[in-house]
Each structure stands twice: as structure tokens, then as C-alpha cells.
Amino acid sequence: MKILLLGYGNVGKAFRSLIHEKKSKIRELKDIEIAGVVTSKGIMLGDKQDFTVDYKGDIFLAYEKLNPDAVIDTLPANYKDGSPSLQLYMKVLKDDRIVITANKAPLALAFKDIVGKGRVGFQATVMSGTPSINLFRVLPGSEVKRIRGILNGTTNYILTKMYNGLSFTEALKDAQTLGYAESDPTNDISGFDAGAKLTILANLMLNLDITIRDVKIEGIQNLDSAKRDNKKIKLIAYADEKTVQVRPVPLLPEDPLFSVDGVENGLEISTDIQTIVIRGPGAGPKNAAYGLLSDLILMTRGWY
């Protein structure tokens, strides 16, 4: 299987490293080959640790030139229109090839158009390598009634620090110093990033037909405290068949999401059979790369 890797930032490099680390141990990876990498600088042919430009061109020329079996997308999210990834996905899926992505924007904007067209892996878009999307794939026959989750590690870290006594400004600065928050943290603290992830989950698990624009979103930027009586305020992404929203919610200690602190994520899935709660890292290059790798392995096994 020939792979075209879109983007070669921290996640792209971590994905390449995982392929090389696991190739001799996992039989499904034995015949996997990174045929090339494309970034905003141009196209690199072959699999090299250090990126070099062999051709000037964009992702469309790279796809045409390399003719890959699968496209792995680690490009930055463009929530305006999903380009250029969204347009390439349509071409790849029309050609009956595979798309595996860590890029949330195309799915948050056009989930049904993408997922209904062919084989698409997107575990890395929600909770990175912690199996949120792929957990649902092993729950056949169950009917999801409700989703609740802490889906953004940056805001959860800030709220944890605020619960422990820091102001919002102090907690944000701390998160930026540690690399948990970007220099422009707007997408995180506004709740938009959590909203994009919730859009993907709601479309998949509740079979809704929504975009990020349909989600009611309230962030944490106006909070002056993360405590309310004996409750802990968390940024909760919630969806059922009628409501899809992200907002700060005070949780009681007995709530399964109460103790999900720091940059950790948590997800509660309530079905007609049972309620399942998972927690784990929701960010980081290696975790995101593992989300991509897990999709690749499952696809080679014929799971989807």
C-alpha cells in the first residue's frame, strides 16, 4: 500500500516514526510504504526523515504524480471551507482509495458528504489515539442516546488550574508556557474546537446531519472561577437527538467526568444497552499519530 502524507509537522513526523517503529512487529504494516510527502513548500518523493522538495506543487499534483492507495491528512484545519483537504478527499474517494485524517475541518463542515463516499478513517480527529471513534465501531447493534464529553485538553487544563486557585489569565499563560495552548488560543477557549469534535461524534454516533455551524457554543473566556459550591466547572460537549451544544457546566463529585483533569479528555456514551465512559490523552503528536496508525491497521484488516 502506497501512502501520500499531507503535512510534515509534528504529527506527520510522529506518524512516520511510528510506521518505522512498528513495521517489523505488526504484519499489517509490512507492505506499507510512504511514497511521498507534500507540504506548503512542495512535494517530496519517497520516505526520508528530513523533508526536501523534489517538485514544486500542491496536494493535487502530489496525488496525481504518486497515485497512492491512501492519503493521510495531517494538515492544519481550515474551518472556512475545508480546503484544500475537502476537495482532495472527494477525488480520492471517487477513485476508491482510502482517506485517513487528523484534520477535523472537512468532517466538521461536510461529514455526510465525505463519510458516505467511501473508506474514511478519522479516529485521530477526536481524542487523538484514545479510541472514541473506533470504540463506536465495536458497538454494533447498540443505539446511542446521548454523548457527553470533555473534548479539549487546553480548556480542561485551564479549568483545572482555575479550580486550584489560578485566575483565567494566569492559567492560560501557564498553558501557553507548557505548549498546551497556542499563542492565539481562540479556537480552544471559545469552545470551537470542542464543537468541531462534537459535530463529528454526533454525526457518527447519533446519525445526525449537522455541521459545526449548527452547534451552540459557549466558551470559558468569561469565567472568573471554576468552582461553584462543591462543584467543578468543566467545558462539556453534549449531544442527543434534539440538542448539540458546548458550554461550561458545574459537575458534582459523583459525575464520571468530574475527575478528568489536566489535559486529559473524557467521553461518556449512553446507549440503549449500557453507558460507557472512557478517558485518556486527547492531544499530542504521538497520540494523534497513533490514531492515524490505528485506522490504517484496522482498514488493512478489513474492518471498514
CSV table of C-alpha atoms in Angstrom, one decimal, residues 5 8-9 12-13 16-17 20 36-37 39 41 43-54:
chain,number,residue,atom,x,y,z
A,5,LEU,CA,1.3,12.0,3.6
A,8,TYR,CA,5.0,17.1,7.8
A,9,GLY,CA,4.7,18.9,11.1
A,12,GLY,CA,3.3,13.9,10.3
A,13,LYS,CA,6.8,13.2,11.6
A,16,ARG,CA,6.3,8.3,10.0
A,17,SER,CA,8.3,7.4,13.2
A,20,HIS,CA,9.1,2.6,11.1
A,36,GLY,CA,5.8,10.8,-0.7
A,37,VAL,CA,5.0,13.9,1.5
A,39,THR,CA,3.6,20.4,2.4
A,41,LYS,CA,6.8,24.1,0.4
A,43,ILE,CA,6.4,17.7,-2.8
A,44,MET,CA,9.0,15.2,-1.5
A,45,LEU,CA,9.2,11.8,-3.2
A,46,GLY,CA,9.9,8.8,-1.1
A,47,ASP,CA,10.3,8.3,2.6
A,48,LYS,CA,13.0,10.5,4.1
A,49,GLN,CA,13.3,11.7,7.7
A,50,ASP,CA,14.2,15.3,6.6
A,51,PHE,CA,11.9,17.0,4.3
A,52,THR,CA,13.3,18.1,0.9
A,53,VAL,CA,11.5,19.5,-2.1
A,54,ASP,CA,11.7,17.3,-5.2
